[in-house]
Coordinates of C-alpha atoms and ligand atoms in Angstrom, one line a residue:
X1246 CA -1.2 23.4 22.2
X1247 CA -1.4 26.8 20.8
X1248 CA -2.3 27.9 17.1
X1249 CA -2.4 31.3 15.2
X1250 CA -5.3 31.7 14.5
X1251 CA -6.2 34.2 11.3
X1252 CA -9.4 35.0 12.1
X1253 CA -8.6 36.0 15.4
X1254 CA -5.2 37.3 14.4
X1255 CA -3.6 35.5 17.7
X1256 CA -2.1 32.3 18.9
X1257 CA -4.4 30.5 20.9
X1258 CA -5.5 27.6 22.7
X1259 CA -6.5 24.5 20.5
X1260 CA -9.7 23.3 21.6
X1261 CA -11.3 20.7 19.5
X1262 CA -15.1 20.9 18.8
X1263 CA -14.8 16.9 19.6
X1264 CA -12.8 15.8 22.2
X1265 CA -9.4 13.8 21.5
X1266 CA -10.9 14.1 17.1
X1267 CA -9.0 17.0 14.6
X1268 CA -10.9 17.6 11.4
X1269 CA -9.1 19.8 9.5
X1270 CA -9.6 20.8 5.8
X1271 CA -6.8 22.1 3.6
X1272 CA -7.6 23.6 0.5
X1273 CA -6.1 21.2 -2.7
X1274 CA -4.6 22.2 -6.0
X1275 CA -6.3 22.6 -9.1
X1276 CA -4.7 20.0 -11.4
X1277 CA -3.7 21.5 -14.5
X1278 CA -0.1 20.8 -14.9
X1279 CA 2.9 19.2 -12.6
X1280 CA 2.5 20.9 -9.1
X1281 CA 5.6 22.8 -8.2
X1282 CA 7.0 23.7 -4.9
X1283 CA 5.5 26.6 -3.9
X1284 CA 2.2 24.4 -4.0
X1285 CA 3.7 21.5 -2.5
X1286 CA 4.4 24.1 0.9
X1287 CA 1.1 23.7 2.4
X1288 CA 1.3 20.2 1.7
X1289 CA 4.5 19.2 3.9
X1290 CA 3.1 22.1 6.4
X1291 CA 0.0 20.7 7.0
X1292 CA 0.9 17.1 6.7
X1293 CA 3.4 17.9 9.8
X1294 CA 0.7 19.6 11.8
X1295 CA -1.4 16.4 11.1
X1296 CA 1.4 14.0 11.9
X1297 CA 1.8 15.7 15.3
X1298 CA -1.9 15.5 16.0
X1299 CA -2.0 12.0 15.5
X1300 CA 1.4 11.6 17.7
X1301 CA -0.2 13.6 20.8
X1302 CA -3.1 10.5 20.3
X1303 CA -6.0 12.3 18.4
X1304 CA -7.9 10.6 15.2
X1305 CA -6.9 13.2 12.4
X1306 CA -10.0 13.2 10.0
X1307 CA -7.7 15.0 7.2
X1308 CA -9.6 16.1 3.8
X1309 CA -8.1 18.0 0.9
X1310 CA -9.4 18.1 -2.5
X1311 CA -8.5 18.0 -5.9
X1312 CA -10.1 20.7 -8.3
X1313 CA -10.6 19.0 -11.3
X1314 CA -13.2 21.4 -12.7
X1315 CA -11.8 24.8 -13.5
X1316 CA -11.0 27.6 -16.5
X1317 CA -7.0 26.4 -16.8
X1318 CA -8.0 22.8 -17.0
X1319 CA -10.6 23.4 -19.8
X1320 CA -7.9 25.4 -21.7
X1321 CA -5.3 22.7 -21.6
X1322 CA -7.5 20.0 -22.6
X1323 CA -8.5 22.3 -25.3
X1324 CA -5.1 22.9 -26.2
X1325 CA -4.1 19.3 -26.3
X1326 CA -7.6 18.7 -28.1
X1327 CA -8.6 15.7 -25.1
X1328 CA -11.5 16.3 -22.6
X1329 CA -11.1 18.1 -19.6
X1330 CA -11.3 14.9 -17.1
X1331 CA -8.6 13.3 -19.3
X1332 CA -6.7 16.4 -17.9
X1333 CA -7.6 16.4 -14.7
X1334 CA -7.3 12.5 -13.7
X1335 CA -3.4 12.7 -15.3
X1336 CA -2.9 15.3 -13.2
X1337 CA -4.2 14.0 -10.2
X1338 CA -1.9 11.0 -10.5
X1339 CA 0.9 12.9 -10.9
X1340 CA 0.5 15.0 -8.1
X1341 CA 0.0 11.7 -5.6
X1342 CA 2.9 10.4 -6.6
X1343 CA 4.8 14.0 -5.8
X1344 CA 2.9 14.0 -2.6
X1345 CA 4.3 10.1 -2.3
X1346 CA 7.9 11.3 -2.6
X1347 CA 7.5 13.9 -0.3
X1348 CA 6.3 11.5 2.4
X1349 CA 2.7 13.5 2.4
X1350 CA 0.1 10.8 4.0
X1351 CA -2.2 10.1 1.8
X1352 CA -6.0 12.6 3.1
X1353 CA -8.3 10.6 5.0
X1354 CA -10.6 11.6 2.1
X1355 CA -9.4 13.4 -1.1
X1356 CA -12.8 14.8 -3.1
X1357 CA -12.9 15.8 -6.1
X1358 CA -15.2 18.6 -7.6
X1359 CA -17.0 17.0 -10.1
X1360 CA -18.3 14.4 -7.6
X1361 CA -19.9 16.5 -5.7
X1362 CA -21.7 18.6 -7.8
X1363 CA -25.0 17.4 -6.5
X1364 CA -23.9 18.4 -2.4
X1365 CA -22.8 21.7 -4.5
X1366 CA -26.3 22.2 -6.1
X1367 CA -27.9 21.3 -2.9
X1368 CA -26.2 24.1 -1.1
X1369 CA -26.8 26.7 -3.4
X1370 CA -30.5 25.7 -3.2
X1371 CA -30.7 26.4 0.3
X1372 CA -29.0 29.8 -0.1
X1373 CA -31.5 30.7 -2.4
X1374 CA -34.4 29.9 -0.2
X1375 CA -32.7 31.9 2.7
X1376 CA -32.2 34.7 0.8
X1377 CA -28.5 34.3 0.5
X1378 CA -28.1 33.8 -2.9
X1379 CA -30.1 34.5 -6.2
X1380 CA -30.2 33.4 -9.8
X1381 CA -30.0 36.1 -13.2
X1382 CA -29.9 34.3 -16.5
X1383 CA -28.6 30.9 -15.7
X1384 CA -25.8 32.2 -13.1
X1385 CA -26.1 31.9 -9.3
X1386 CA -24.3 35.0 -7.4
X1387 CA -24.1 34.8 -3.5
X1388 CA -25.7 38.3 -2.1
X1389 CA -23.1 39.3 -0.3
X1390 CA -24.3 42.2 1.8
X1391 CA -26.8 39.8 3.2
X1392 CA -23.9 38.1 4.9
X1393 CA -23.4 40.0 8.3
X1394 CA -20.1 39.3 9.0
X1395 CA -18.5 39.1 5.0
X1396 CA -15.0 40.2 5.5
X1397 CA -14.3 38.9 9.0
X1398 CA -11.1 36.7 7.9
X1399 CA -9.5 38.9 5.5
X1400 CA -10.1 42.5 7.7
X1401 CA -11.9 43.9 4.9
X1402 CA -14.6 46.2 4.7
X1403 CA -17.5 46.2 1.8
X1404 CA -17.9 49.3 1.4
X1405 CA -14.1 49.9 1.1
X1406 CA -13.5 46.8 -1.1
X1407 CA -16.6 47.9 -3.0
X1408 CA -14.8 51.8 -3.5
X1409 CA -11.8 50.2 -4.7
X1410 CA -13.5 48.7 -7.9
X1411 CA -13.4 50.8 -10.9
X1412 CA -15.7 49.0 -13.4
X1413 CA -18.9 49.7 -13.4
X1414 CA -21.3 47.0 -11.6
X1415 CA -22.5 44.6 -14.1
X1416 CA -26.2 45.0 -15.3
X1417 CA -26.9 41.0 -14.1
X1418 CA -25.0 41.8 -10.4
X1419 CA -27.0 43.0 -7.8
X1420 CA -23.4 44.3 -6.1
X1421 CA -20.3 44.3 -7.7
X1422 CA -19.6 42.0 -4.8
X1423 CA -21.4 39.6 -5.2
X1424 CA -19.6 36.1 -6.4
X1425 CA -20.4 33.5 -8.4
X1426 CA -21.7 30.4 -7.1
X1427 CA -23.2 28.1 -10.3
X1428 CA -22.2 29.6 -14.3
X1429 CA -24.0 28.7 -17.5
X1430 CA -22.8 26.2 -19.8
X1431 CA -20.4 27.7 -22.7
X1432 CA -19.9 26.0 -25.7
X1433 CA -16.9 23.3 -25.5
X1434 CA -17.2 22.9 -21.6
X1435 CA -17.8 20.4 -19.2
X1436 CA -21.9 20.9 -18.0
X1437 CA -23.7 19.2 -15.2
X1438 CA -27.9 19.8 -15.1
X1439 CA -29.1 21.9 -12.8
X1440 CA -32.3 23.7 -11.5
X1441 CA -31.0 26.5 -13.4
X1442 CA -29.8 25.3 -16.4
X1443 CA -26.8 23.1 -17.7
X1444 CA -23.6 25.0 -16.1
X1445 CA -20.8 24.0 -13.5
X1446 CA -20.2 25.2 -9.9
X1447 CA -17.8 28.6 -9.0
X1448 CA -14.6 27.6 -7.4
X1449 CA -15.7 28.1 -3.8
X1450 CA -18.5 26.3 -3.4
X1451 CA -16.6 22.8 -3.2
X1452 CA -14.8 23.3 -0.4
X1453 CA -17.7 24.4 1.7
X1454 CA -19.9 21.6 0.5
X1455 CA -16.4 18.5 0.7
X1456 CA -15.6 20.1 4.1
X1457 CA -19.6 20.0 5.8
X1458 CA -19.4 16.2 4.2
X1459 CA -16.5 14.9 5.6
X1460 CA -16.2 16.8 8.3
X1461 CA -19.2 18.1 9.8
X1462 CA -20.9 22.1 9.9
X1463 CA -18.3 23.4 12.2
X1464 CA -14.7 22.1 11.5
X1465 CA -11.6 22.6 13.9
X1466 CA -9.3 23.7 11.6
X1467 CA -9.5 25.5 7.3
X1468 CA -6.0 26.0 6.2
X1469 CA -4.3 26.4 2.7
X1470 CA -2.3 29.1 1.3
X1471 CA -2.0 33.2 2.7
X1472 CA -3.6 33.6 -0.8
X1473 CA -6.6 31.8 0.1
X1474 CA -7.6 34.1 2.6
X1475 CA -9.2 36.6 0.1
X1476 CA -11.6 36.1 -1.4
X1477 CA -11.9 32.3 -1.1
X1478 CA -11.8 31.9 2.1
X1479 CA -13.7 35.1 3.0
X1480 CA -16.3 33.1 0.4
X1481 CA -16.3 29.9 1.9
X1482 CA -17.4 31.4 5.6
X1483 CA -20.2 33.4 4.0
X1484 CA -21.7 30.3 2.0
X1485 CA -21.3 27.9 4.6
X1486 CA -22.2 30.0 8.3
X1487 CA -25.2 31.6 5.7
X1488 CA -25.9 27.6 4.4
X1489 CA -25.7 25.8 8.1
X1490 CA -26.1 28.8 10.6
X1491 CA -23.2 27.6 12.2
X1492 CA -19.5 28.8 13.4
X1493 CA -17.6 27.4 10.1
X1494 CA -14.2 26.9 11.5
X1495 CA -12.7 27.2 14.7
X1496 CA -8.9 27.9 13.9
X1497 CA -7.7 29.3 10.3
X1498 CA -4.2 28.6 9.7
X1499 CA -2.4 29.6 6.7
X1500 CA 1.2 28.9 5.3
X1501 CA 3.3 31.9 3.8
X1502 CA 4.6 31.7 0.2
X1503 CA 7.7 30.1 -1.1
X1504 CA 9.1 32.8 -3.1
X1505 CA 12.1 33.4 -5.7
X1506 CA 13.9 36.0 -5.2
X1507 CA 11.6 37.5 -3.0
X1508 CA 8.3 36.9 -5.5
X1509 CA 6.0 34.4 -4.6
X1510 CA 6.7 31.6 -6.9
X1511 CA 3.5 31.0 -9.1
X1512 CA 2.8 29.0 -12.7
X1513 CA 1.6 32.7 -14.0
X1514 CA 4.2 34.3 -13.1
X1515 CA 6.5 31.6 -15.0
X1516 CA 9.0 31.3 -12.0
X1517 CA 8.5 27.5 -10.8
X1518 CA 10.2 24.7 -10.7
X1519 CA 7.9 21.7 -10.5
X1520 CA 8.2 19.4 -7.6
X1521 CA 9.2 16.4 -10.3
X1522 CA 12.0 19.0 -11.9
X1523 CA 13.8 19.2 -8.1
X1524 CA 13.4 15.7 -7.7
X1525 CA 16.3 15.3 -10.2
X1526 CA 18.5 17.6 -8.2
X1527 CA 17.6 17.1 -4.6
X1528 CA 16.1 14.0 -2.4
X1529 CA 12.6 15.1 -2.0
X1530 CA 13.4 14.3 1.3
X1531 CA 15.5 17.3 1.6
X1532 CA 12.9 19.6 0.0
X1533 CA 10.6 18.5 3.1
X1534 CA 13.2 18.8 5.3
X1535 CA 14.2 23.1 3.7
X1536 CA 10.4 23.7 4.0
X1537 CA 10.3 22.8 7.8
X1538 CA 13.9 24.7 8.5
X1539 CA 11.3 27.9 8.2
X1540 CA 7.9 28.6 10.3
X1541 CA 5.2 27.8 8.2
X1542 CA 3.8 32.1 8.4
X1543 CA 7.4 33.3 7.5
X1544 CA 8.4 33.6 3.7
X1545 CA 10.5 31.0 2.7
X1546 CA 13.7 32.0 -0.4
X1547 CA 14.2 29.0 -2.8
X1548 CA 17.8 29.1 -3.5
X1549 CA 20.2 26.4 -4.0
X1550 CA 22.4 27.9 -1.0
X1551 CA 19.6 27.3 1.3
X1552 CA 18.9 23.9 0.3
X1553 CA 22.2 22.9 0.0
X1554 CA 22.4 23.7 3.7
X1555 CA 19.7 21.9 4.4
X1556 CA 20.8 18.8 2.3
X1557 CA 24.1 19.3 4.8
X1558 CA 21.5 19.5 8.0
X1559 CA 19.6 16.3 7.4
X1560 CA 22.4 14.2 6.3
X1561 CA 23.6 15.0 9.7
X1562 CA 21.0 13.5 11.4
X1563 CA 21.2 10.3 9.0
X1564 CA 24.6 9.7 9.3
X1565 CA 23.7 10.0 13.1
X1566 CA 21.0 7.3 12.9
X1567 CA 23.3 5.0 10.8
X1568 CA 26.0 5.1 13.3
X1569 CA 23.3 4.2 16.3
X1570 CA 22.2 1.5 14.2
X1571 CA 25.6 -0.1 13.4
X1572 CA 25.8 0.2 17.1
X1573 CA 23.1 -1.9 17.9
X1574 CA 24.3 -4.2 15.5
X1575 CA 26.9 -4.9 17.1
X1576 CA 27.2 -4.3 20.5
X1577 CA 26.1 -7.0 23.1
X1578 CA 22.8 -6.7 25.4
X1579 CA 23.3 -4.5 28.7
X1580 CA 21.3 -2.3 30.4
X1581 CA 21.6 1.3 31.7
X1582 CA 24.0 2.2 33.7
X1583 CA 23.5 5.5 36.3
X1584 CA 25.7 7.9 33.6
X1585 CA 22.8 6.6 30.6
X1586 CA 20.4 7.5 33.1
X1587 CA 21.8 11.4 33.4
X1588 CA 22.0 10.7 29.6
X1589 CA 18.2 9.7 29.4
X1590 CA 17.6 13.0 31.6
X1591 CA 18.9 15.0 28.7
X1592 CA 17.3 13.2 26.2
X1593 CA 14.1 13.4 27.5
X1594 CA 14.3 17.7 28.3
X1595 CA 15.6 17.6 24.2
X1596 CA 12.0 15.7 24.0
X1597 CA 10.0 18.3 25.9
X1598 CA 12.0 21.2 23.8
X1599 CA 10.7 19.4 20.6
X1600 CA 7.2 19.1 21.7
X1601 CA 7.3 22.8 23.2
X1602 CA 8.3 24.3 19.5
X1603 CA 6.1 22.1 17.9
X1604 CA 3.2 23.2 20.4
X1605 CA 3.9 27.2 20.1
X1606 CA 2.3 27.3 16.7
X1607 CA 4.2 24.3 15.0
X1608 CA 7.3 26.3 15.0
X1609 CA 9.3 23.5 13.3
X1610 CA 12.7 25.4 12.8
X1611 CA 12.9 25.2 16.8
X1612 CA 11.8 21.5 16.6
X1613 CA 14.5 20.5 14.2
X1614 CA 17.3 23.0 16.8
X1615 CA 16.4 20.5 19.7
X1616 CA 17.0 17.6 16.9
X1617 CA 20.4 18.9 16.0
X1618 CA 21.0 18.7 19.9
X1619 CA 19.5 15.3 20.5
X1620 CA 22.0 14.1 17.2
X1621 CA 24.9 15.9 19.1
X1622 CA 24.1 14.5 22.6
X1623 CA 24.0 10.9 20.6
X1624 CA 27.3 11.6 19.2
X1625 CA 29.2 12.3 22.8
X1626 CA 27.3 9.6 24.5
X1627 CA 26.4 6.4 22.3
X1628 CA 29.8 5.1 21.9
X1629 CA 30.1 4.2 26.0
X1630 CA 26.3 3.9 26.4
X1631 CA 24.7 0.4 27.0
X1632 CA 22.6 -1.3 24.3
X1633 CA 19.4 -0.4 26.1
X1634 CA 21.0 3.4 25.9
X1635 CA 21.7 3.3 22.8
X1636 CA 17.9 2.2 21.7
X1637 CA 16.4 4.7 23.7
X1638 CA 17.7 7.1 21.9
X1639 CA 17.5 5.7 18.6
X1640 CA 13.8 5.2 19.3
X1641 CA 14.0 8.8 20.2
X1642 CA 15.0 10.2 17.3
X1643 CA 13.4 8.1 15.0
X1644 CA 9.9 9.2 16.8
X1645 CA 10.7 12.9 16.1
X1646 CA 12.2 12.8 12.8
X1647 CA 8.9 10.9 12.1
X1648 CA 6.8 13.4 13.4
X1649 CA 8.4 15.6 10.6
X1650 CA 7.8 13.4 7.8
X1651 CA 11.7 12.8 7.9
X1652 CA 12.2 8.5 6.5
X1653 CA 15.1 7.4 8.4
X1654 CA 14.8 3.6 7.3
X1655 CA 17.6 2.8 4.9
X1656 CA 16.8 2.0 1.2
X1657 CA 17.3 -2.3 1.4
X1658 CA 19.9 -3.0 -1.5
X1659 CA 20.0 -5.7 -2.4
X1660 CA 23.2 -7.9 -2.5
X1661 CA 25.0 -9.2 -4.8
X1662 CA 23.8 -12.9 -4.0
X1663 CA 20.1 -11.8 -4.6
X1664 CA 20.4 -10.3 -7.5
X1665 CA 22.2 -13.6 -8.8
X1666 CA 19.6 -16.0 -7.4
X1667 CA 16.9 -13.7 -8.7
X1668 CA 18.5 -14.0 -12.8
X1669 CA 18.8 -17.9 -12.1
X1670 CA 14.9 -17.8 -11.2
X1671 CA 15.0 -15.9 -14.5
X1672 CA 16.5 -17.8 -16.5
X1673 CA 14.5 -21.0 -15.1
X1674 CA 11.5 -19.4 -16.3
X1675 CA 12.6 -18.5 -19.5
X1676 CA 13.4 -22.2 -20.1
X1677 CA 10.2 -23.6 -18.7
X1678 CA 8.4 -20.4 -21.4
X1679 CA 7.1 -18.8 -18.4
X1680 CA 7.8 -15.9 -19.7
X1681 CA 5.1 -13.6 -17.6
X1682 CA 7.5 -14.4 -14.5
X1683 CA 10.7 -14.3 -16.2
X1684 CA 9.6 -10.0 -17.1
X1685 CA 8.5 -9.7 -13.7
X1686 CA 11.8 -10.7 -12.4
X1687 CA 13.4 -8.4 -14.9
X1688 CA 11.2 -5.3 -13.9
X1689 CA 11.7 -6.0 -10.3
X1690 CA 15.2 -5.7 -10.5
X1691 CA 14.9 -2.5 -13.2
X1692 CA 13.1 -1.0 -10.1
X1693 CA 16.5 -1.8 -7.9
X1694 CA 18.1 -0.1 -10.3
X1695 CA 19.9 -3.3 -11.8
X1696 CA 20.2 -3.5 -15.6
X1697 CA 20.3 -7.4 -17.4
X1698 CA 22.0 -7.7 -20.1
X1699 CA 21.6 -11.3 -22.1
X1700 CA 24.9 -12.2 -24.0
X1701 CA 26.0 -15.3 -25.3
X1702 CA 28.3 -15.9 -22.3
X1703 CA 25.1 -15.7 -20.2
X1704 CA 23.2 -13.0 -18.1
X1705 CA 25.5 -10.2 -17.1
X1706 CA 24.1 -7.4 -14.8
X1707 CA 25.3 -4.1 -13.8
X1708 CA 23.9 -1.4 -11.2
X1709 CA 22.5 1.7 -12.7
Ligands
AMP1901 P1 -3.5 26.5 -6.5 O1 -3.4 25.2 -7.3 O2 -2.9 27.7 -7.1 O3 -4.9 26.7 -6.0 O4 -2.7 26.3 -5.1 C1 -2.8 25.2 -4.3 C2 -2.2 25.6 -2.9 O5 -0.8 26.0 -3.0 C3 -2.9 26.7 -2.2 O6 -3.1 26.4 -0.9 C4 -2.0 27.9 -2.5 O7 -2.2 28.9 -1.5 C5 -0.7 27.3 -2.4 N1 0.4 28.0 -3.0 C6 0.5 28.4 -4.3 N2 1.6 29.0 -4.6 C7 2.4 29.0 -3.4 C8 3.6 29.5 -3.0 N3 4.5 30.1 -3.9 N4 4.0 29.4 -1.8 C9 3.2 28.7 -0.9 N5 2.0 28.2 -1.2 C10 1.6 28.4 -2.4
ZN1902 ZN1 -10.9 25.8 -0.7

């Protein structure tokens, strides 16, 4: 399986640090406001590199975190006059239940910052005693020069970086390099104790303490966002390779931006749509499936043209599904015959061209090509195939579309006789004044999307 690899600036070989075991660590939002889909790209990216992990057989140890201590979060719960956790907790809801509808498996573990301020505090001690990091008036800074190797992942150079800053080095800074690592407390903000005064933790520290955690010192694979790359990422290697005196991570992969009109789409910019706004227009499903039509390093255009095609793309593969499925409902037991076994040849070679995309760097757009094929092999040969045909490749494209994140089940509805026996239940209850199962029945049927309606004739019902 080959990767690109950031740091190296070239696709190469995955080899795990433990055999047949992936721990990967993807950079999380901060959670401010309703994510939109520019940040929910690196979610469905990463969540298909997981899911194809776990479907060549390795145990994914998957960890993303929430940052739920942060500037933008202490404004807004200023702004709406609440505490800042009262902020981030709603927020953190909200996005899991984006991430739900985009079919984005829940992390193996999903830190947040402010509960692991103590791992934080702990690091930046042992920077400190190795020289890596020292303390001016309450604030921590990382000495950055000390760092051989700052600059590695982002190409840059220090003493170029350093000529391309015009203000003048602050009096507390030993380099205008340097970056925070713990800040004073200010008036009005959330404050945790510290060997150096009440304060809270810089931005970058988290991930290098969550990721040594649940992971271990060296992890196989960082990735998040191309904007990561500088200076968080560039940040994270220095604290952690100067903190453990190992290799931080083996492969850094990074997802290109999901632009506008060509600009990356971003909150400051003001030109987002929030993941919950598309919802209304578009299956999520079909979001998922637009994000994957691209390569995860090429820039991906929102426009409704695009999607629309996409809406077009997957529906294809559904419909084909349903038909193989009314098929197997109907047609009687048999087993292959020599023409499903050509069939099962082609099949199979559509399988190895999945796997083969999905292996050059996760190149997904490929991946879903030899779908498309699969769906129009299907098509020719399901209607003369034999039942055991006709399941094979069912299964088939049921295992890749899963691989993808794709749901291919079909929604149960319910029918009409449910819903009736269900309002009879109702009504039962209502009679016998149990009135706690009586709404239950009522909100499980709101949830179907069927509306009661009590008259004096009785109980009518509609669908929404
Ligand atoms: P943030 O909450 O801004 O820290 O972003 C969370 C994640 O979303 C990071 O991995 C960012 O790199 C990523 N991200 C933000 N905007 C975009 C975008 N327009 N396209 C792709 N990824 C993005
Ligand atoms: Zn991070």
């Amino acid at each position: 399986m080959k990767l690109y690899n950031t740091l190296t600036k070239q696709k190469e070989e995955f080899v795990p640090v433990n055999e047949g075991k992936v721990g990967m660590y993807v950079c999380g939002p901060t959670v401010y406001n309703y994510i939109h889909i520019g940040n929910a790209r690196p979610m469905v990216v990463f969540d298909t590199v997981r899911r194809y992990f776990e479907y060549k057989g390795y145990d994914v140890n998957y960890v993303s975190n929430f940052t739920d201590v942060d500037d933008k979060i202490i404004k807004k719960a200023n702004e709406e006059g609440v505490s800042a956790s009262e902020i981030s907790e709603r927020y953190i809801k909200e996005c899991q239940k984006d991430m739900e509808a985009l079919n984005v498996k829940p992390a193996t573990h999903h830190p947040k910052a402010t509960e692991e301020i103590d791992g934080m505090i702990a690091m930046i001690e042992t920077l400190i005693e190795r020289g890596y990091a020292y303390e001016k008036e309450g604030t921590v800074y990382f000495r950055t020069r000390k760092f051989d190797h700052y600059g590695q992942l982002s190409k840059k150079n220090l003493d170029d970086m350093q000529a391309g800053i015009r203000i003048a080095v602050s009096d507390e800074k030993e380099d205008a390099m340097d970056f925070v690592l713990w800040k004073p407390k200010k008036e009005g903000e959330p404050s945790w104790p510290s060997p150096w005064g009440d304060g809270r933790p810089g931005w970058h520290i988290e991930c290098s303490v969550m990721s040594k955690k649940y992971i271990g010192d060296t992890i196989d694979i960082h990735a998040g966002g191309e904007d990561l790359v500088f200076p968080h990422h560039e940040n994270e290697i220095a604290q952690s390779e100067a903190c453990n005196g190992e290799k931080f991570a083996k492969y850094w992969m990074h997802n290109a931006f999901l632009n506008i009109d060509n600009k990356k789409m971003s909150k400051s910019a003001g030109n987002f749509f929030t993941v919950r706004e598309i919802s209304e227009k578009y299956p999520l499903q079909v979001i998922r499936f637009f994000m994957l039509s691209a390569h995860y390093r090429s820039p991906l255009n929102f426009s409704d043209t695009l999607v629309e095609a996409s809406k077009n793309g997957l529906e294809r593969i559904l419909t084909a599904i349903d038909n193989l499925r009314s098929i197997l409902g109907s047609v009687q037991d048999s087993t292959m015959t020599e023409s499903d076994k050509e069939h099962v040849k082609e099949v199979d070679a559509l399988v190895g061209k999945f796997e083969a995309s999905m292996e050059d760097d996760f190149n997904t757009a490929d991946a879903i090509s030899a779908i498309f094929e699969l769906v129009k092999l299907a098509n020719i040969t399901a209607a003369e195939g034999s039942k055991e045909y006709v399941q094979y490749v069912f299964d088939t494209i049921v295992k890749l579309c899963d691989i993808l994140g794709i749901v291919t089940e079909k929604e149960e509805e319910l029918l009409d006789s449910d819903i009736e026996a269900l309002i009879e239940e109702r009504q039962a209850a209502r009679k016998a004044k149990n009135f706690a199962r009586a709404d239950e029945i009522r909100d499980m049927l709101a949830e179907q999307g069927i509306i009661l309606e009590d008259t004096r004739a009785g109980v009518k019902w509609k669908r929404a």
